[in-house]
XYZ file of C-alpha atoms in Angstrom:
347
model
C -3.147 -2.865 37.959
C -2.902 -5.104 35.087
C -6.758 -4.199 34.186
C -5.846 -0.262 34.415
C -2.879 -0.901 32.280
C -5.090 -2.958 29.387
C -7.676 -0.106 29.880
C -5.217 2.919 29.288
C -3.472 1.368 26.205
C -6.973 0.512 24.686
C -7.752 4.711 24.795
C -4.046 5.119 23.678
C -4.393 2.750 20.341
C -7.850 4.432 20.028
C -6.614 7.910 19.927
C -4.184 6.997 17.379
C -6.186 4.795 15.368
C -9.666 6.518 15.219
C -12.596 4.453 13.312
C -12.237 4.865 9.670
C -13.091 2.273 6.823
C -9.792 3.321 5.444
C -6.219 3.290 6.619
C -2.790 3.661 5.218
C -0.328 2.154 7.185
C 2.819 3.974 7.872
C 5.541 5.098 10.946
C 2.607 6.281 12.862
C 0.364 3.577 13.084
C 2.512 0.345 12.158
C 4.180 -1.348 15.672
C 6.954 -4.146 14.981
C 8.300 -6.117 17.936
C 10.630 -9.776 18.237
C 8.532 -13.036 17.893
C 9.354 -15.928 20.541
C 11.539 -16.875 17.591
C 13.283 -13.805 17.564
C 13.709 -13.746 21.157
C 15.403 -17.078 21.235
C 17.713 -16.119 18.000
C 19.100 -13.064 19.568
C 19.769 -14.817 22.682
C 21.904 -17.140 20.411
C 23.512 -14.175 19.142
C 24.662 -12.989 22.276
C 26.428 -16.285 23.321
C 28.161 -16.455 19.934
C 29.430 -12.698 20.282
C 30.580 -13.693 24.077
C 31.850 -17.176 22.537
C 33.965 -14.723 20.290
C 34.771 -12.454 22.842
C 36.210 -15.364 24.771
C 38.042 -17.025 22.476
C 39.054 -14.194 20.037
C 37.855 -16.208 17.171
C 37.594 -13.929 14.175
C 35.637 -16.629 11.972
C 33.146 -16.600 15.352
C 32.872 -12.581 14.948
C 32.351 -13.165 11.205
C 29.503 -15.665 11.911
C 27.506 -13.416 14.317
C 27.703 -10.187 13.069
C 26.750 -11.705 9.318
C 23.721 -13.217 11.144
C 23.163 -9.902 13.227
C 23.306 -7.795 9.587
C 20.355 -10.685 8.386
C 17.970 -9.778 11.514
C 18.596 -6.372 11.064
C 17.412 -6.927 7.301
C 14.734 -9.158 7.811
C 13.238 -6.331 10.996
C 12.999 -3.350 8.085
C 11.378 -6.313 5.724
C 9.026 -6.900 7.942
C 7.872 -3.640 9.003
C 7.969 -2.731 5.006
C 5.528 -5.501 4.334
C 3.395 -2.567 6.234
C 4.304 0.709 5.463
C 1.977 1.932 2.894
C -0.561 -0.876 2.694
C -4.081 0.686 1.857
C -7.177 -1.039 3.936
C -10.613 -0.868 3.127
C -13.584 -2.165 3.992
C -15.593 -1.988 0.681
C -19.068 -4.402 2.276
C -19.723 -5.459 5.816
C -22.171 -8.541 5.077
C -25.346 -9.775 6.805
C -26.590 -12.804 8.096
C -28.476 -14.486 10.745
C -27.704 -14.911 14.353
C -25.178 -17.887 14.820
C -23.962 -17.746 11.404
C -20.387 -15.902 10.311
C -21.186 -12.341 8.985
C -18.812 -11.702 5.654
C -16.645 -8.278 6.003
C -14.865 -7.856 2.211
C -11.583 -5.852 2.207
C -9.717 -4.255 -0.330
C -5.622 -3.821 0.116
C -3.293 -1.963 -2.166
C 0.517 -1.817 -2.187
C 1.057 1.294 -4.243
C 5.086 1.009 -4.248
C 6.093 -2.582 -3.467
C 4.712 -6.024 -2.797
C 3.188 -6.739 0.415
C 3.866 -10.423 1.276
C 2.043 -12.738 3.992
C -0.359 -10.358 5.290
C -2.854 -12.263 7.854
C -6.206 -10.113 9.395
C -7.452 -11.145 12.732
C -11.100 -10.363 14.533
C -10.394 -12.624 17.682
C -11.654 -16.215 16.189
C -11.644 -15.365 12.774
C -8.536 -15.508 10.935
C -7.709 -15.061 7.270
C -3.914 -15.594 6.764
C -0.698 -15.673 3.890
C -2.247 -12.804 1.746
C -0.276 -11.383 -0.805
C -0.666 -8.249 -2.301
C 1.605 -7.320 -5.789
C 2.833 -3.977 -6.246
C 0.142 -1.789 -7.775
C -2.286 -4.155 -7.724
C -5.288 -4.889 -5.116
C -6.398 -7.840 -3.378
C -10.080 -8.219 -2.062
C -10.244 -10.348 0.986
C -13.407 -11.475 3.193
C -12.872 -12.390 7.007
C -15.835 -14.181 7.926
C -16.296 -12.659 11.375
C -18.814 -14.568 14.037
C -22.130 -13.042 15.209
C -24.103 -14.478 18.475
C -27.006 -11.908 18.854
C -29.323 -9.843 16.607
C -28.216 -6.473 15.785
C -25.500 -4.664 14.372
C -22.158 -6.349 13.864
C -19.184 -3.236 14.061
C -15.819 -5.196 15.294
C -13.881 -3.146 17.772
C -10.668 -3.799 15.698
C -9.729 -5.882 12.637
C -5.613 -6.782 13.300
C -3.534 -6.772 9.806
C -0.261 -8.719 10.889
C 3.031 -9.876 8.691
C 5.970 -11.577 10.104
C 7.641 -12.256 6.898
C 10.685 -13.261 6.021
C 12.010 -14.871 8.856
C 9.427 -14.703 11.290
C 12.187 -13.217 13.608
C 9.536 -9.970 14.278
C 5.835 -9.645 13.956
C 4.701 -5.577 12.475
C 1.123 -5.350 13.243
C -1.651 -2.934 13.354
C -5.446 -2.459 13.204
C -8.323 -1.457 10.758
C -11.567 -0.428 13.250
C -14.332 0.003 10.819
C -16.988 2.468 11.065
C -19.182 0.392 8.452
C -21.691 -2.271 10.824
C -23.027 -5.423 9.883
C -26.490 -6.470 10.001
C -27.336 -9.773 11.673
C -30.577 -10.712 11.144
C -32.355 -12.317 14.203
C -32.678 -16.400 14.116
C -35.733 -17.842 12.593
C -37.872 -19.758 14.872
C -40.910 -21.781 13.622
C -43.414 -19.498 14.529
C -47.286 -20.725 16.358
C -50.351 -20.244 14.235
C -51.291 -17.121 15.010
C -53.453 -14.471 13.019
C -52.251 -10.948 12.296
C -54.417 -8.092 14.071
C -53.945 -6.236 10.601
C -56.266 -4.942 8.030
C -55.711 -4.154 4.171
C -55.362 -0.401 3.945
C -54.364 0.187 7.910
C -51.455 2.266 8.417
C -51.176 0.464 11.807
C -52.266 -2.479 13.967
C -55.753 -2.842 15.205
C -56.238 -4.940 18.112
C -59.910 -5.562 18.432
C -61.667 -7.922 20.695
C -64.924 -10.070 20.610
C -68.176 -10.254 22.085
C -69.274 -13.954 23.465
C -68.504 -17.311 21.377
C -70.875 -17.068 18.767
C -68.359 -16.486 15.943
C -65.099 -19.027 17.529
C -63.320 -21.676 15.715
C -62.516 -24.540 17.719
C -59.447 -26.235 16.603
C -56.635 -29.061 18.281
C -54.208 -27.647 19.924
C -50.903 -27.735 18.029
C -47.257 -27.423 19.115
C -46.025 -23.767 19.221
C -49.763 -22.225 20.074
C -50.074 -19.951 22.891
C -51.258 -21.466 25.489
C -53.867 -18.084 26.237
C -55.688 -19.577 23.388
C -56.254 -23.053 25.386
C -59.824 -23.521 26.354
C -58.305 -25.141 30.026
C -62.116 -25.489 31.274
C -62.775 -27.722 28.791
C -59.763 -29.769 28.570
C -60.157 -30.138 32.976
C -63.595 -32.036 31.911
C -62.853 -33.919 28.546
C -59.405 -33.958 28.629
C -59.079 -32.842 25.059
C -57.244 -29.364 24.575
C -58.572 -27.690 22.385
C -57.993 -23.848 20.622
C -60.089 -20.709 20.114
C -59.767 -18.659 16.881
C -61.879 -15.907 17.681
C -63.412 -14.609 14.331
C -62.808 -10.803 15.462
C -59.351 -11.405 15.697
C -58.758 -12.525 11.921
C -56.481 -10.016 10.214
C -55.283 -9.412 6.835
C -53.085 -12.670 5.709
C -51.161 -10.750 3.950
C -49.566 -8.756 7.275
C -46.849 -10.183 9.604
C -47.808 -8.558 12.772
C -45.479 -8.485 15.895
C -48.408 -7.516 18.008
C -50.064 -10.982 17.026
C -47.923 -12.733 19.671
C -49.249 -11.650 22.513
C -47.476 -12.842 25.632
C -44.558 -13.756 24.002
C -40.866 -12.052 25.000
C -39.792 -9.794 22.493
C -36.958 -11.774 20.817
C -39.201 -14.503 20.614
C -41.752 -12.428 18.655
C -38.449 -11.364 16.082
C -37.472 -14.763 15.328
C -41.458 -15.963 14.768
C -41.457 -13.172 12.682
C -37.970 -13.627 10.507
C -39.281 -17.559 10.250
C -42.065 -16.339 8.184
C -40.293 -13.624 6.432
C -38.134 -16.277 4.876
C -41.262 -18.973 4.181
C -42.882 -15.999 3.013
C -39.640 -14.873 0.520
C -39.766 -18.796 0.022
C -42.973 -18.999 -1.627
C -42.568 -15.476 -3.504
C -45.510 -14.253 -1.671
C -47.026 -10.888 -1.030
C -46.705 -9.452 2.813
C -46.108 -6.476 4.887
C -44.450 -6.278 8.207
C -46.137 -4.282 11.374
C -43.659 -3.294 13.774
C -44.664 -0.684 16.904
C -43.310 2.412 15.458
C -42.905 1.335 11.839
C -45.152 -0.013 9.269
C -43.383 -1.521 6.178
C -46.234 -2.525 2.821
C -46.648 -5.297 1.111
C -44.585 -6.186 -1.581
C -42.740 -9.284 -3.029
C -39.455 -9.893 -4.120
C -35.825 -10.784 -2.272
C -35.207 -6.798 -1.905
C -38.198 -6.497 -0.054
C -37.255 -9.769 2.433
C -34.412 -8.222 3.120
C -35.522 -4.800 4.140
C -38.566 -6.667 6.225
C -35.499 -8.794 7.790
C -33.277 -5.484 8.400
C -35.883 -4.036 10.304
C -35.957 -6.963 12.617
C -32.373 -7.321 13.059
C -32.024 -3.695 14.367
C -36.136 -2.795 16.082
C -35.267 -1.305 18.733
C -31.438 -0.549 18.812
C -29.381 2.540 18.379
C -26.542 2.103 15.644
C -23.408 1.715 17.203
C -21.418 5.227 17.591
C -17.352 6.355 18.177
C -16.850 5.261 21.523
C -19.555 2.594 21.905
C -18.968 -0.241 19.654
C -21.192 -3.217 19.658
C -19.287 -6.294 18.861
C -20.344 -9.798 17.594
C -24.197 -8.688 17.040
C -24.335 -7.306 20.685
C -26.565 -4.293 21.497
C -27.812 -1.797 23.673
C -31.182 -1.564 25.678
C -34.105 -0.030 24.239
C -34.274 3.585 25.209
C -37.876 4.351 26.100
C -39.942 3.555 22.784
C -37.187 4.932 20.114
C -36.766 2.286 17.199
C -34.280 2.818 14.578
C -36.171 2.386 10.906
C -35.099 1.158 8.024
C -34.274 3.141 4.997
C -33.134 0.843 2.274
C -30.672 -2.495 2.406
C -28.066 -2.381 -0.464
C -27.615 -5.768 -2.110
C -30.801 -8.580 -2.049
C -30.219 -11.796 0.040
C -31.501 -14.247 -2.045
């Protein structure tokens, strides 16, 4: 019961606060209700009015209903800290997996100061804003991520209980805007890239006989496919192939060149050498299945190579299926959502 109740007040706040990256609070879509505080200072209230009752004290009447006039006064304070506040979200950040995913805000009090104004996205808290009259305040909740993917928070909570803290007026911002977290950077094996300079797309090829193999130690983090086991069962030694038909372009990151290897693995080999790439300013292109992004240099093109990780193979998140903390849907058959550009450089 308590489940159906939680469920049916979700759809109720959602019809009356649909996704926008901008709200105005007002009567509609500000709620105000007694703190613990408030509880226990009415209840106060009420034995002092029956005290008075009782005794037919006038300086006991006095007392309470001065105190009564206060709560009254400090309830419309706090539900005016609300009314008319302006919301925006102006950026919703990026970052890797793990990390805390900046979403900057932008409030305006067009008619009157908006005092001790705290946002809430479940663990993340940013609290005792202030917000002059006519002015605006930017503000940046640092909100967690735990997967790849896009980051849209079901709802950002804007909360004031000034004065008194004798009431708490509350509502929610639920952003449209998603951000991007990127997917986490695993030191990748030594692999070789299946790509060639001027290919529009991966090449797999494969060789005929040994004649043209490298034979190399094995090192941590390579594939174990590429151990030659017959070998190592008579000397012991283990030992790699590096077949010479396999050599690629260096200058391609290739997701097919992990063969074996679970997707997410093959994301976070790949953002690893993204960033040593970005780290040594050097030239590289990304092959994805389904999308090809050319070489280039710079931090813009890092971050494009590392946006198409984050999201390959998710569907941006849509009105009625949000995707919180860098959760995501399934891949649907072979669809891949591309990247078209990536706003500000990560450096």
């Amino acid at each position: 019961m308590l489940k159906a109740f939680r469920s049916r007040w979700q759809r109720w706040v959602n019809q009356r606060i649909p996704r926008a990256d901008q709200r105005i609070f007002g009567q509609r879509n500000v709620f105000i209700l007694p703190t613990g505080a408030g509880v226990v200072f009415a209840g106060l209230l009420l034995i002092m009015l029956i005290t008075g009752i009782n005794y037919q004290n006038s300086l006991i009447y006095m007392l309470t209903f001065l105190l009564g006039a206060v709560v009254v006064a400090a309830m419309h304070q706090t539900h005016r800290n609300l009314s008319g506040l302006e919301l925006t979200l102006i950026q919703a950040g990026d970052g890797f997996a793990g990390e805390t995913i900046p979403f900057r805000l932008r409030a305006v009090s067009p008619r009157h100061d908006s005092l001790a104004i705290s946002l809430f996205c479940d663990d993340s808290q940013l609290e005792s804003q202030h917000v002059p009259a006519g002015q605006q305040e930017d503000m940046t909740l640092a909100i967690p991520s735990y997967q790849r993917g896009y980051l849209q928070p079901e709802r950002i909570r804007v909360e004031t209980r000034f004065p008194f803290g004798l009431f708490k007026a509350w509502s929610w911002l639920r952003p449209v805007t998603s951000g991007i977290v990127y997917p986490n950077p695993l030191p990748a094996p030594d692999v070789t890239s299946t790509v060639q300079d001027g290919e529009e797309q991966s090449k797999a090829r494969s060789t005929d006989g040994n004649d043209h193999a490298d034979i190399r130690p094995w090192r941590e983090g390579d594939l174990s496919q590429r151990v030659q086991w017959k070998r190592y069962a008579r000397t012991g030694e283990m030992v790699i192939t590096d077949w010479e038909g396999e050599q690629g372009s260096p200058h391609w990151l290739d997701y097919d060149a992990f063969r074996g290897v679970d997707r997410e693995l093959r994301l976070g080999y790949l953002a690893h050498q993204v960033m040593e790439r970005a780290r040594n300013n050097s030239r590289f292109g990304l092959n994805l299945p389904g999308q090809v992004i050319e070489p280039d240099t710079g931090a813009a093109h890092a971050n494009r190579c590392l946006k198409a990780l984050a999201i390959f193979g998710l569907e941006q998140p849509r009105e009625g299926g949000p995707l919180p903390h860098g959760t995501r849907s399934e891949e649907v058959g072979n669809r891949t959502s591309a990247s078209s550009g990536f706003g500000e450089g990560r450096a």
